[in-house]
PDB file of C-alpha atoms in Angstrom:
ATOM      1  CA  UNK A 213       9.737 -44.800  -6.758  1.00  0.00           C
ATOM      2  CA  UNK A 214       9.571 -43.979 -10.715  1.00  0.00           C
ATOM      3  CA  UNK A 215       6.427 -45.516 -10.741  1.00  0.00           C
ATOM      4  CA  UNK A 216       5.460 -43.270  -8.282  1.00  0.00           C
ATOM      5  CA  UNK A 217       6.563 -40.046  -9.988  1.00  0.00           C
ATOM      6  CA  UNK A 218       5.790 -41.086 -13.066  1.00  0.00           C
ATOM      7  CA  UNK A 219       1.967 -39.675 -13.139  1.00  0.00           C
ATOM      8  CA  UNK A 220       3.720 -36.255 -11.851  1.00  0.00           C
ATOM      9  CA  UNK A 221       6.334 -35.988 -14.857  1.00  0.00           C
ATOM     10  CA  UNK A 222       3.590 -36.813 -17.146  1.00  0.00           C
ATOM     11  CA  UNK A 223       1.241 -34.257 -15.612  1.00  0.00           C
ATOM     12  CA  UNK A 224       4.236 -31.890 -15.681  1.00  0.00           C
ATOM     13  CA  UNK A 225       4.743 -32.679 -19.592  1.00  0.00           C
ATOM     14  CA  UNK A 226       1.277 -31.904 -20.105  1.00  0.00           C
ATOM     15  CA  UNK A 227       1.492 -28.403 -18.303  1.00  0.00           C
ATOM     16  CA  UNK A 228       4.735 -27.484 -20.159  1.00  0.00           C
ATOM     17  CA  UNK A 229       2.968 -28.298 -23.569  1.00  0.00           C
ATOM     18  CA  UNK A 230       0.405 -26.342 -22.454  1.00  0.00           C
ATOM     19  CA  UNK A 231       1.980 -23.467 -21.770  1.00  0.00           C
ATOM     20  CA  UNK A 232       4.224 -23.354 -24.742  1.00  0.00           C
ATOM     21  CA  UNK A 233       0.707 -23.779 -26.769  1.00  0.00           C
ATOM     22  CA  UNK A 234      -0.840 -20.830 -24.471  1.00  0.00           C
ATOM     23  CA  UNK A 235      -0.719 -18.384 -27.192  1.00  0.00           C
ATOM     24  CA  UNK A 236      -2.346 -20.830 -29.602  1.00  0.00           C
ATOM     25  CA  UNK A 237      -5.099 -21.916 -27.234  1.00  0.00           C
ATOM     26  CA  UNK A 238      -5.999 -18.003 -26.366  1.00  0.00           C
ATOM     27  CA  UNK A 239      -6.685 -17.285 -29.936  1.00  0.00           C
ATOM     28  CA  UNK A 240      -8.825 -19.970 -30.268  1.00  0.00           C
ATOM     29  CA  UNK A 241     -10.660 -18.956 -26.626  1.00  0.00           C
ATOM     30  CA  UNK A 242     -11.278 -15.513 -28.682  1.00  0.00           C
ATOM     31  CA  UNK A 243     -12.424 -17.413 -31.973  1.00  0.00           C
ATOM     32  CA  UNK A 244     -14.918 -19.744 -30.343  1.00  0.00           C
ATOM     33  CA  UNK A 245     -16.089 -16.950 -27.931  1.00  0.00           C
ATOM     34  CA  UNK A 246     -16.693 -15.060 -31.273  1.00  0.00           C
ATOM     35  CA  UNK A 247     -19.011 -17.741 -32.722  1.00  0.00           C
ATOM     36  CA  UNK A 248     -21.163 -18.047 -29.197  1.00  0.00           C
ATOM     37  CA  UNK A 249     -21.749 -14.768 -29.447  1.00  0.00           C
ATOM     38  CA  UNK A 250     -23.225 -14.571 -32.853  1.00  0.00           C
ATOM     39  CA  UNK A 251     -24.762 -18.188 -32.540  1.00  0.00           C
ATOM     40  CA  UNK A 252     -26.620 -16.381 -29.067  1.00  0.00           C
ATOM     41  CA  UNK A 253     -27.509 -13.407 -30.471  1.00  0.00           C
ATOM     42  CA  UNK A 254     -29.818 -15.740 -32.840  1.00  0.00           C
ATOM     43  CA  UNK A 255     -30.651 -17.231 -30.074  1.00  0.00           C
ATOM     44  CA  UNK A 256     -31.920 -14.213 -28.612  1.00  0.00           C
ATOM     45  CA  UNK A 257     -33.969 -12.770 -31.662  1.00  0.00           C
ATOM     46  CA  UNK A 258     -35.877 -16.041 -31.500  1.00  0.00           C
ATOM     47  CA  UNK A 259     -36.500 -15.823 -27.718  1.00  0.00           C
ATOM     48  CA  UNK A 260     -37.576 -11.893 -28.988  1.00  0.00           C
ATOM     49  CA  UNK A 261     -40.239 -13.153 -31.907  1.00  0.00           C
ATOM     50  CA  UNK A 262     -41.900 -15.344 -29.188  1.00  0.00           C
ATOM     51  CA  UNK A 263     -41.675 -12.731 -25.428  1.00  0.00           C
ATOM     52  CA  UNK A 264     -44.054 -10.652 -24.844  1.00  0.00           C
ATOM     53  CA  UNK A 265     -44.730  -9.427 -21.258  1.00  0.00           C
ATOM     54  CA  UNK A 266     -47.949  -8.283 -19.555  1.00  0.00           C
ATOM     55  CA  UNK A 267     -48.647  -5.341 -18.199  1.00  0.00           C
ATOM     56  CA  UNK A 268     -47.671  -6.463 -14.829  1.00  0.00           C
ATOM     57  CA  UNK A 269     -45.191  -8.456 -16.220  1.00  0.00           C
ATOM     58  CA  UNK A 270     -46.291 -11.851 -14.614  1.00  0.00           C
ATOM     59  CA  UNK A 271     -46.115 -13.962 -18.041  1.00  0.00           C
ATOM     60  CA  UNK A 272     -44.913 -14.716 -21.425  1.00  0.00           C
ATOM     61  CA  UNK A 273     -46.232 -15.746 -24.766  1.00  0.00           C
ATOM     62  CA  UNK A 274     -43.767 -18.930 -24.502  1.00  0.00           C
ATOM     63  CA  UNK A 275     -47.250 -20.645 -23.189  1.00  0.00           C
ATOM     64  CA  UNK A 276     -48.835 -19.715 -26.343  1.00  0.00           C
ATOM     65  CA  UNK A 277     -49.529 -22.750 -29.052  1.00  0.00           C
ATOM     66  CA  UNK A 278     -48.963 -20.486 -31.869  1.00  0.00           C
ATOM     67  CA  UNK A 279     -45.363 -19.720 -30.480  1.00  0.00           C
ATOM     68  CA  UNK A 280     -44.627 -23.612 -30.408  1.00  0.00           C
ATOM     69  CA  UNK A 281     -42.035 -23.102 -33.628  1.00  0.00           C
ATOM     70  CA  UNK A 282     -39.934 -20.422 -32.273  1.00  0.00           C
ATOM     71  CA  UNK A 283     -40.249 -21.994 -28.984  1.00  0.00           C
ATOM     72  CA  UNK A 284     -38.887 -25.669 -30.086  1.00  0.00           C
ATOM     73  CA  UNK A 285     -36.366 -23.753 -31.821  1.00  0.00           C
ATOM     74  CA  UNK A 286     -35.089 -21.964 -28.725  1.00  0.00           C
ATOM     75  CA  UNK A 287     -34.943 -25.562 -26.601  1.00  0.00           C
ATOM     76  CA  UNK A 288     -32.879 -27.001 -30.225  1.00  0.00           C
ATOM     77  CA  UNK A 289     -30.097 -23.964 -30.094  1.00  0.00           C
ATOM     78  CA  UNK A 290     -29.736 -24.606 -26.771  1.00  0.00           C
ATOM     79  CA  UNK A 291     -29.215 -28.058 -27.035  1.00  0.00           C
ATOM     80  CA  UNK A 292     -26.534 -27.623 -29.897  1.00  0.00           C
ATOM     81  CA  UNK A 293     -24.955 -24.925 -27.591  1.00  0.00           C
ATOM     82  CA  UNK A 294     -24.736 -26.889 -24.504  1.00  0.00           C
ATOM     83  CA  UNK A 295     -24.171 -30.607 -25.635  1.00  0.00           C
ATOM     84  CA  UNK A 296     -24.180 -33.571 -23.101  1.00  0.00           C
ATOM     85  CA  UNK A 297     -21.662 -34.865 -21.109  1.00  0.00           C
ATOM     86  CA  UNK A 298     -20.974 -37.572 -24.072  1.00  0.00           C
ATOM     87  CA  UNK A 299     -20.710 -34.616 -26.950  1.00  0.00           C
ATOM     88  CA  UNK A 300     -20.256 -31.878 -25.243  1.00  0.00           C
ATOM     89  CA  UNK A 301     -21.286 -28.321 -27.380  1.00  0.00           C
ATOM     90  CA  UNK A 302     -19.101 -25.409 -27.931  1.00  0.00           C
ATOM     91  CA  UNK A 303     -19.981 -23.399 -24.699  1.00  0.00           C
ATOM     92  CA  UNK A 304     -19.238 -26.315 -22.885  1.00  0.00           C
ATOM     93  CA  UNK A 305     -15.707 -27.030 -24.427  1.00  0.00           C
ATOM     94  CA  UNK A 306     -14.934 -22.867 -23.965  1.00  0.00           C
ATOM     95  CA  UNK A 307     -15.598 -23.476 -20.175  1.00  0.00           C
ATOM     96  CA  UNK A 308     -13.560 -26.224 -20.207  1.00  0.00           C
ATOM     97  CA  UNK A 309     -10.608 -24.299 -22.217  1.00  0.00           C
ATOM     98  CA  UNK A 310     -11.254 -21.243 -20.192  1.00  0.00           C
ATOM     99  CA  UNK A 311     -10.303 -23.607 -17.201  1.00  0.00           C
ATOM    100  CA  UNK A 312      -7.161 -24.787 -18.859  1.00  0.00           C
ATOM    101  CA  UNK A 313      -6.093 -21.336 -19.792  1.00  0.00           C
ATOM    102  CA  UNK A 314      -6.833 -19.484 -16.728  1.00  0.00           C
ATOM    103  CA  UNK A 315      -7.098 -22.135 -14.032  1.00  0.00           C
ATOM    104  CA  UNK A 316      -7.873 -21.439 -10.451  1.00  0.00           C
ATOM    105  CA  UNK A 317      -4.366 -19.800  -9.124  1.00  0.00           C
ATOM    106  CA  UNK A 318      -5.362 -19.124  -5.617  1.00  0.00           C
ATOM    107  CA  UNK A 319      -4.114 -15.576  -4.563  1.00  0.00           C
ATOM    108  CA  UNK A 320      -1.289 -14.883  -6.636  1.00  0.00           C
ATOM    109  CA  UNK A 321      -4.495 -14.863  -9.799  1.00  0.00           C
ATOM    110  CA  UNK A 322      -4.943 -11.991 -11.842  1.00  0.00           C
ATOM    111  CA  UNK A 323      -8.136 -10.810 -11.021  1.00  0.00           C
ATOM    112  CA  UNK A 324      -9.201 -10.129 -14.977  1.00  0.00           C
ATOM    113  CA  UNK A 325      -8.254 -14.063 -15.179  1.00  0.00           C
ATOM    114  CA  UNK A 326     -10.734 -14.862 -12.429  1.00  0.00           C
ATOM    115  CA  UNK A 327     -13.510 -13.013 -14.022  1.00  0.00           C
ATOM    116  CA  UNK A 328     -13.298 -14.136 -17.396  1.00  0.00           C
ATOM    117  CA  UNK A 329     -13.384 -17.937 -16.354  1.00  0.00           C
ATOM    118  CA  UNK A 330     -16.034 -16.957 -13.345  1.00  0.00           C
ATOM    119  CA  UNK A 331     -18.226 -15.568 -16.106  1.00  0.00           C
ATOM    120  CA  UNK A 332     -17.642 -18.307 -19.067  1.00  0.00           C
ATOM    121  CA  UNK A 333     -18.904 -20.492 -16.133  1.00  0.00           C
ATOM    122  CA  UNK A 334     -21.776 -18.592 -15.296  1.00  0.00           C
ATOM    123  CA  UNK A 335     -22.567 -18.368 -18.530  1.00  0.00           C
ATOM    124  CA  UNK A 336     -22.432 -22.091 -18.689  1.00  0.00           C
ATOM    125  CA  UNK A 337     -24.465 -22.905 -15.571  1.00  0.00           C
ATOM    126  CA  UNK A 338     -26.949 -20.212 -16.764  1.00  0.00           C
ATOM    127  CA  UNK A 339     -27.569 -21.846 -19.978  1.00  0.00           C
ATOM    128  CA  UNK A 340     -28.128 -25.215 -18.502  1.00  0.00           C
ATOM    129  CA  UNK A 341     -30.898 -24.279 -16.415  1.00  0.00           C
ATOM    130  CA  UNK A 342     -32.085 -22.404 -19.392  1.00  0.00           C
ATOM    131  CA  UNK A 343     -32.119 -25.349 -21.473  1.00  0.00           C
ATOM    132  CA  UNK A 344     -33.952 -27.496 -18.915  1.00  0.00           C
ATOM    133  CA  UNK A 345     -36.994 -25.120 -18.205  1.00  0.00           C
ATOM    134  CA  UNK A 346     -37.380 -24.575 -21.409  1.00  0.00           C
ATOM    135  CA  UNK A 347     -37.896 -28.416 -21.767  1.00  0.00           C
ATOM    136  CA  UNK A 348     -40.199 -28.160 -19.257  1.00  0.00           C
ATOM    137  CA  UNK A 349     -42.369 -25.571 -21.138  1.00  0.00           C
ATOM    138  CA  UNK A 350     -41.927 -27.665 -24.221  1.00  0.00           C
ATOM    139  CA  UNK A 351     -43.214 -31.214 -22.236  1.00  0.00           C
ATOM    140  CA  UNK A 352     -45.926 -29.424 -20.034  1.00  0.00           C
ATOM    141  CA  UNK A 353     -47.147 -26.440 -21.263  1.00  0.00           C
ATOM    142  CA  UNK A 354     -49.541 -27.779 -23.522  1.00  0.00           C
ATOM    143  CA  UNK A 355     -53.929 -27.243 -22.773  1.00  0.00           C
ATOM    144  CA  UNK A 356     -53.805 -30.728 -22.366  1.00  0.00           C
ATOM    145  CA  UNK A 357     -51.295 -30.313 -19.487  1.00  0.00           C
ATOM    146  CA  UNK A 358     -53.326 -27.838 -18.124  1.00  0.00           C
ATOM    147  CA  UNK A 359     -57.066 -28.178 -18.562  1.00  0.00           C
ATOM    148  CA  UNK A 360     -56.998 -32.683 -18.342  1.00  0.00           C
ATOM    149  CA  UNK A 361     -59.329 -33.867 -15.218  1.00  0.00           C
ATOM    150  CA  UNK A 362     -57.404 -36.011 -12.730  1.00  0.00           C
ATOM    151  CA  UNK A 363     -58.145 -39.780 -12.295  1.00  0.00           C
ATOM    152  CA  UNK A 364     -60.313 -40.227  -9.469  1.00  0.00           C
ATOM    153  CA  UNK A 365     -57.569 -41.382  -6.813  1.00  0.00           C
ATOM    154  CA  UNK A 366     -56.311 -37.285  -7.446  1.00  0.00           C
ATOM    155  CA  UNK A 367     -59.704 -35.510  -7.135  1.00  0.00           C
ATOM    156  CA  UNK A 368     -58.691 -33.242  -5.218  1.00  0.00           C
ATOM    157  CA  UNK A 369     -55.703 -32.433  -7.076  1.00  0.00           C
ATOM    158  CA  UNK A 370     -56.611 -29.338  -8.597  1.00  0.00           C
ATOM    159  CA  UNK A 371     -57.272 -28.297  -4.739  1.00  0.00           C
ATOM    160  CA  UNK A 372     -53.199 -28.766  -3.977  1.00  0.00           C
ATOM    161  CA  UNK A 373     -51.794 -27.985  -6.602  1.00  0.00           C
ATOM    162  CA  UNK A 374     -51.718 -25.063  -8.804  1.00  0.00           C
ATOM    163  CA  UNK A 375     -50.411 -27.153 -12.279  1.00  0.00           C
ATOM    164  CA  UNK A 376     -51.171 -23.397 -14.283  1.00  0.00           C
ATOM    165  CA  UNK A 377     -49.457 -21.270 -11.559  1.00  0.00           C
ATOM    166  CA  UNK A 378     -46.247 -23.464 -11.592  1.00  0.00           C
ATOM    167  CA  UNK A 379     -45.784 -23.315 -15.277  1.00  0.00           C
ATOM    168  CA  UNK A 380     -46.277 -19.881 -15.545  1.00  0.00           C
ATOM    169  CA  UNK A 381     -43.457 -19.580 -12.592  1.00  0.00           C
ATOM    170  CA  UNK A 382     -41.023 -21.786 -14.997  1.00  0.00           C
ATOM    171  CA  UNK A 383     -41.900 -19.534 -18.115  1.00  0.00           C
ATOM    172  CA  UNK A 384     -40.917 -16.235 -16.469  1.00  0.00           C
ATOM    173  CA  UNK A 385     -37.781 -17.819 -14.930  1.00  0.00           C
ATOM    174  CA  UNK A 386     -36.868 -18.650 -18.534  1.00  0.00           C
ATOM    175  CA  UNK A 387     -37.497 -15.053 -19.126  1.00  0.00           C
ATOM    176  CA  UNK A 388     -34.963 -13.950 -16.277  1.00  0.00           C
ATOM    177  CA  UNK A 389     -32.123 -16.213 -17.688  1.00  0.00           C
ATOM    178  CA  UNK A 390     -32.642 -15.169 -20.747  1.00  0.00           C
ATOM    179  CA  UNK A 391     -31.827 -11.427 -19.942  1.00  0.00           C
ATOM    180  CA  UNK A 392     -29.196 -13.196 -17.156  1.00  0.00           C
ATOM    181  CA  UNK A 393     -27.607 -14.835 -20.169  1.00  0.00           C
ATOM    182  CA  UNK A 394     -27.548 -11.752 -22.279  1.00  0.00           C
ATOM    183  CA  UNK A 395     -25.873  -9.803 -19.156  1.00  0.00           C
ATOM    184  CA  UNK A 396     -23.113 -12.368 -18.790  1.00  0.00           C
ATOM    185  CA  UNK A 397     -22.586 -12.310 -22.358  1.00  0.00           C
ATOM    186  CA  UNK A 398     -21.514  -8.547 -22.479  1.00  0.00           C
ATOM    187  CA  UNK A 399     -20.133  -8.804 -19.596  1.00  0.00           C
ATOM    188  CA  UNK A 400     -17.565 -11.316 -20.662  1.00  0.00           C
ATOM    189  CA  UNK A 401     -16.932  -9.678 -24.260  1.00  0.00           C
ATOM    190  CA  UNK A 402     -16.257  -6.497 -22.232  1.00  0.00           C
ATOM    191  CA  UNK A 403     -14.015  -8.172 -20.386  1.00  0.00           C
ATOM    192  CA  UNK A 404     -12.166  -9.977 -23.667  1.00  0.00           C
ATOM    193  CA  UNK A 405     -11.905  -6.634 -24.904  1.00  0.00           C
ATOM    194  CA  UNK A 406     -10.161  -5.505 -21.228  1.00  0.00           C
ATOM    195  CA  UNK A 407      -7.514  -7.978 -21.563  1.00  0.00           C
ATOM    196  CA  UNK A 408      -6.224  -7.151 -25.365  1.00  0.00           C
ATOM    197  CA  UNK A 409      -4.184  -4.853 -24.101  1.00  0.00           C
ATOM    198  CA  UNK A 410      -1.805  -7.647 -22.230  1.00  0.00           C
ATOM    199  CA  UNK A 411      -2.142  -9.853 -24.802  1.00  0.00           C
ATOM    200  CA  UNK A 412      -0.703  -8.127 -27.565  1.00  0.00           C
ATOM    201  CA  UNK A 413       2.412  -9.990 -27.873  1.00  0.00           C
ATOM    202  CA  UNK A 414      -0.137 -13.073 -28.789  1.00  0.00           C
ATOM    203  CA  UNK A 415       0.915 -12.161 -32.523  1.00  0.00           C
ATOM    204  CA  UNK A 416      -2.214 -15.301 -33.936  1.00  0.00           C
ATOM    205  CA  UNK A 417      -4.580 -13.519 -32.123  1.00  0.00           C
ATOM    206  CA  UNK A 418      -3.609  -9.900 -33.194  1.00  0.00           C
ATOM    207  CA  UNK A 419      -3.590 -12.236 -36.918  1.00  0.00           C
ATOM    208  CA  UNK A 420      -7.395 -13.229 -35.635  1.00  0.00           C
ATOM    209  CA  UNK A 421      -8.167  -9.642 -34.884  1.00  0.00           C
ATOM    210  CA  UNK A 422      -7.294  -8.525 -38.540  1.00  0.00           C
ATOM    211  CA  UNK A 423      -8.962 -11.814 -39.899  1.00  0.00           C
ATOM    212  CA  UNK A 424     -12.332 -11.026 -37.985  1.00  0.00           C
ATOM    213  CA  UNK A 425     -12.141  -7.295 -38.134  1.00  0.00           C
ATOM    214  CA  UNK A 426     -16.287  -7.516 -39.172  1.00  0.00           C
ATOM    215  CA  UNK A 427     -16.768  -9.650 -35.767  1.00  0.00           C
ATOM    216  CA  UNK A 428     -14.554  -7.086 -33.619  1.00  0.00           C
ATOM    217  CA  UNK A 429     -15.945  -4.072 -35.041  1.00  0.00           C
ATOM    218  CA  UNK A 430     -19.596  -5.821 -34.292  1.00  0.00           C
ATOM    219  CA  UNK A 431     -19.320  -6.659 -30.802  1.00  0.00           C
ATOM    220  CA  UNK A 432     -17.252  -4.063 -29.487  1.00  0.00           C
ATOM    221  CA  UNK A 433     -18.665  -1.300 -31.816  1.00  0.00           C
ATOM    222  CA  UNK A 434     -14.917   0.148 -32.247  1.00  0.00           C
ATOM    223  CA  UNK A 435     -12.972  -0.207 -35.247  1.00  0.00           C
ATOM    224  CA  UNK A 436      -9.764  -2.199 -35.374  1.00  0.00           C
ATOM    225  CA  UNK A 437      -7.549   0.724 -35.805  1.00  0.00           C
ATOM    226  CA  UNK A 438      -9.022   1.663 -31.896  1.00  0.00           C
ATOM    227  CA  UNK A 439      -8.159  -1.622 -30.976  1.00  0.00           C
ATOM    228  CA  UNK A 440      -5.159  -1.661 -31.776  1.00  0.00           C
ATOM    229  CA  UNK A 441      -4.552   2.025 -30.383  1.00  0.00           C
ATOM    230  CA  UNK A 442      -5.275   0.289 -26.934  1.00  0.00           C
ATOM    231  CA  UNK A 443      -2.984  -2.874 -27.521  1.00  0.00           C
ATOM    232  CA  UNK A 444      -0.195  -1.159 -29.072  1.00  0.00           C
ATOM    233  CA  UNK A 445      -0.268   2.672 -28.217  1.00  0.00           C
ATOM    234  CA  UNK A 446      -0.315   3.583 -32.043  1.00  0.00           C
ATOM    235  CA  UNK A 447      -2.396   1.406 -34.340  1.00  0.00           C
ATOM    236  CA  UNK A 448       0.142   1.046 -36.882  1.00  0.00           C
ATOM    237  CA  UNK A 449       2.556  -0.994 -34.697  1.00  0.00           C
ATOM    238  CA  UNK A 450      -0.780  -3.706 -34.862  1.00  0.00           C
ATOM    239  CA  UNK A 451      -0.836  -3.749 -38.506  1.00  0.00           C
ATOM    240  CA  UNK A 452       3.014  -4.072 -38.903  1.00  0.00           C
ATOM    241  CA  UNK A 453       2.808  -7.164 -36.140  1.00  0.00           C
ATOM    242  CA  UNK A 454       0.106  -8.828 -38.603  1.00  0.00           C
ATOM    243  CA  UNK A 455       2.818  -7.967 -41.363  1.00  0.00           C
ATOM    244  CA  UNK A 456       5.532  -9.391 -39.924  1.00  0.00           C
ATOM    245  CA  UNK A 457       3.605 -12.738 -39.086  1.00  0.00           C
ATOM    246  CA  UNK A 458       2.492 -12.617 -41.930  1.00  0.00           C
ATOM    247  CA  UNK A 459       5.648 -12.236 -43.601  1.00  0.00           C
ATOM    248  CA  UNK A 460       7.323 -14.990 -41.784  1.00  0.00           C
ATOM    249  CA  UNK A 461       4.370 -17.652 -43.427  1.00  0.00           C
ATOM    250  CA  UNK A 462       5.293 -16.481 -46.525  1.00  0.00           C
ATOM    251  CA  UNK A 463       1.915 -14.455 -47.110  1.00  0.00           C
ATOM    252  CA  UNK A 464       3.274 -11.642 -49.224  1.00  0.00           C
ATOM    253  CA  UNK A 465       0.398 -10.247 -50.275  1.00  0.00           C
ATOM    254  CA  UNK A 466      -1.819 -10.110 -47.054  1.00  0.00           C
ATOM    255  CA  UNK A 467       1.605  -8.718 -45.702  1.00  0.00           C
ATOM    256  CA  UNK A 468       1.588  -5.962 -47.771  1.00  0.00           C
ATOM    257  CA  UNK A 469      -2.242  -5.523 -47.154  1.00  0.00           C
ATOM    258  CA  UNK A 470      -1.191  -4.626 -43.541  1.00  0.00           C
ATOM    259  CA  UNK A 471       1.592  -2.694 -43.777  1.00  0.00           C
ATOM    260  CA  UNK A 472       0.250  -0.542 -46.733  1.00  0.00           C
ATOM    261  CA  UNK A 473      -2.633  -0.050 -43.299  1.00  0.00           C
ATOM    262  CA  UNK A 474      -0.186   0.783 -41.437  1.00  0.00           C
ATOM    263  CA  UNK A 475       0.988   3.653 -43.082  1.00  0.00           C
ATOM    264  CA  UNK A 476      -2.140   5.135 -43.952  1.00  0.00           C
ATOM    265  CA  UNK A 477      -2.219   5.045 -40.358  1.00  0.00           C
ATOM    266  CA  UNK A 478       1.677   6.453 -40.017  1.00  0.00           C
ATOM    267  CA  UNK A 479       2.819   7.580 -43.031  1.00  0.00           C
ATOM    268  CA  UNK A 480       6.608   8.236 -40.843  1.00  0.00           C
ATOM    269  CA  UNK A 481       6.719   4.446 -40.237  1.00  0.00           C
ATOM    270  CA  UNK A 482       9.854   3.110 -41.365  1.00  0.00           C
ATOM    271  CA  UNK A 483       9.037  -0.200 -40.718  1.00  0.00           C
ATOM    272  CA  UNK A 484       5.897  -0.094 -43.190  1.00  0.00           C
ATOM    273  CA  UNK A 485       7.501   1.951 -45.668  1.00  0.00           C
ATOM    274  CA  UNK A 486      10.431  -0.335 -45.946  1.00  0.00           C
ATOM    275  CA  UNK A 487       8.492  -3.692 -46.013  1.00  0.00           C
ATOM    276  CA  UNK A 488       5.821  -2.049 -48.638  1.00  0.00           C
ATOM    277  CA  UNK A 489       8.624  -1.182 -51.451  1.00  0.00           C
ATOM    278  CA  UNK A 490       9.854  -5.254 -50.113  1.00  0.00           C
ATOM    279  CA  UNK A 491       6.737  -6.667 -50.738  1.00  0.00           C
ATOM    280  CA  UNK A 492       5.883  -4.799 -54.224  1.00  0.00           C
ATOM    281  CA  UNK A 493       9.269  -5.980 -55.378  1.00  0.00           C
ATOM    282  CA  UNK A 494       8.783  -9.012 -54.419  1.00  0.00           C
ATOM    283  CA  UNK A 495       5.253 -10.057 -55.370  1.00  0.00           C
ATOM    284  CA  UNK A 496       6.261  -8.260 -58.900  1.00  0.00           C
ATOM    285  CA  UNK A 497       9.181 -10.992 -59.306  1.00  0.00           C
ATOM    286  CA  UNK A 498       7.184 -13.733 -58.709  1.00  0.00           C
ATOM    287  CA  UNK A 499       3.845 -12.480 -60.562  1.00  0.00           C
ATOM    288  CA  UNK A 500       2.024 -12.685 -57.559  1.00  0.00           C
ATOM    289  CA  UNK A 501       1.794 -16.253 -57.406  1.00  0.00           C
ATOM    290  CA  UNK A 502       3.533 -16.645 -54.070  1.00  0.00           C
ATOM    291  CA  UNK A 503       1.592 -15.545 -51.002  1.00  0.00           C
ATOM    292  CA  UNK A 504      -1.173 -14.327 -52.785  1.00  0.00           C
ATOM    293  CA  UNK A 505      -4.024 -15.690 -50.739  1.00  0.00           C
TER     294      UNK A 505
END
């Protein structure tokens, strides 16, 4: 019998570990969703220097040779995004964490769970299929491809098969996910930025927030303060959570960075006010040698 259970007690170990790490594992959801982002969005301008559409919007200059560079370059992000099943890449391993984090409940699921791991899965999917049509245009593509005569046992290929037609179907497919991929994309940061608002007793990700206040301010086009309006009601309250955590790790001076924030924010917070005379005092006394990074 306790060989029988044991599997269950170990699973159970791992979902209790889990779960006391689920704070941990959600700021570092937000950080790697952070770098995709940015590592797409060059992605994108390099699908950009190589599109361009005809009039009746039937093809793209992927087929042309002189847009070989940018068009290698696409199939190599890809690759480094996706990965293989033996290294997988970094939108692979956020599907897979988005899984752990926000695993398939049944019913009693939070819809906003659902949708983030629905679309961190869709955007997976979506960029596999990517990846492979663009191999396609890489491998087949070429004049060679198109204009070489059959051997004589496939004369009458050219009769049954449309080689030109077909490639030019793949090249405006990879034109669709492209703009499919892009969609998801915002879709899912939109929906990131949904869920701060229950998440703001994560204090390492309201730390992450403040760390990557460039990255936040870029894809949401809000400032932090507004951010933290949402999560907290009044901004301040954010900045004197990063304080205290800060605080606590014995990071003085980035402590005092915040709360000094939060009162130009609040100059009536007590908190702040309290913590900045603290902090001064402190950092003074020990020449600013101890929490100063």
């Amino acid at each position: 019998m306790s060989a029988f259970l044991q599997p269950a007690f170990r699973s159970t170990l791992r979902v209790n570990w889990f779960e006391r790490q689920r704070d941990f594992f959600v700021r570092q959801f937000f950080a790697d969703f952070f770098n995709l982002m940015l590592s797409f969005q060059e992605l994108y301008r390099s699908y950009c220097i190589c599109r361009t559409t005809r009039r009746d919007g039937s093809s793209c200059c992927l087929l042309v040779s002189s847009e070989q560079h940018e068009q290698c370059s696409i199939w190599d992000q890809l690759a480094v995004l996706v990965g293989t099943e033996m290294e997988k890449g970094p939108l692979w391993l956020l599907k897979d964490l988005g899984q752990q984090i926000w695993p398939d409940g049944g019913p009693t699921q939070k819809i906003e769970d659902s949708l983030i791991e629905w679309l961190v899965s869709s955007i997976f999917h979506e960029a596999v299929k990517l990846k492979e049509d663009v191999h396609i245009l890489n491998s087949y593509s070429s004049a060679a491809f198109w204009s070489g005569s059959p051997t004589r046992h496939f004369g009458h290929l050219p009769q049954i098969m449309d080689r030109k037609g077909l490639i030019q179907r793949v090249a405006v497919d990879v034109m669709r996910q492209m703009e499919q991929l892009a969609l998801l994309f915002g879709q899912a940061s939109n929906m990131l930025r949904t869920l701060l608002p229950t998440l703001s007793g994560n204090i390492l990700l309201v730390r992450f927030l403040v760390e990557r206040e460039d990255i936040v301010e870029e894809l949401w086009s809000e400032s932090l303060c507004s951010v933290f309006q949402d999560m907290f009601d009044q901004a301040s309250q954010g900045f004197c959570a990063a304080g205290r955590s800060y605080m606590s790790g014995q990071w003085h001076t980035r402590a005092l960075i915040m709360y000094r924030r939060a009162l130009e924010l609040d100059c009536g917070c007590a908190e702040a006010a309290a913590k900045v005379d603290e902090l001064q005092l402190l950092i003074q006394q020990t020449g600013g040698c101890l929490g100063a990074a």
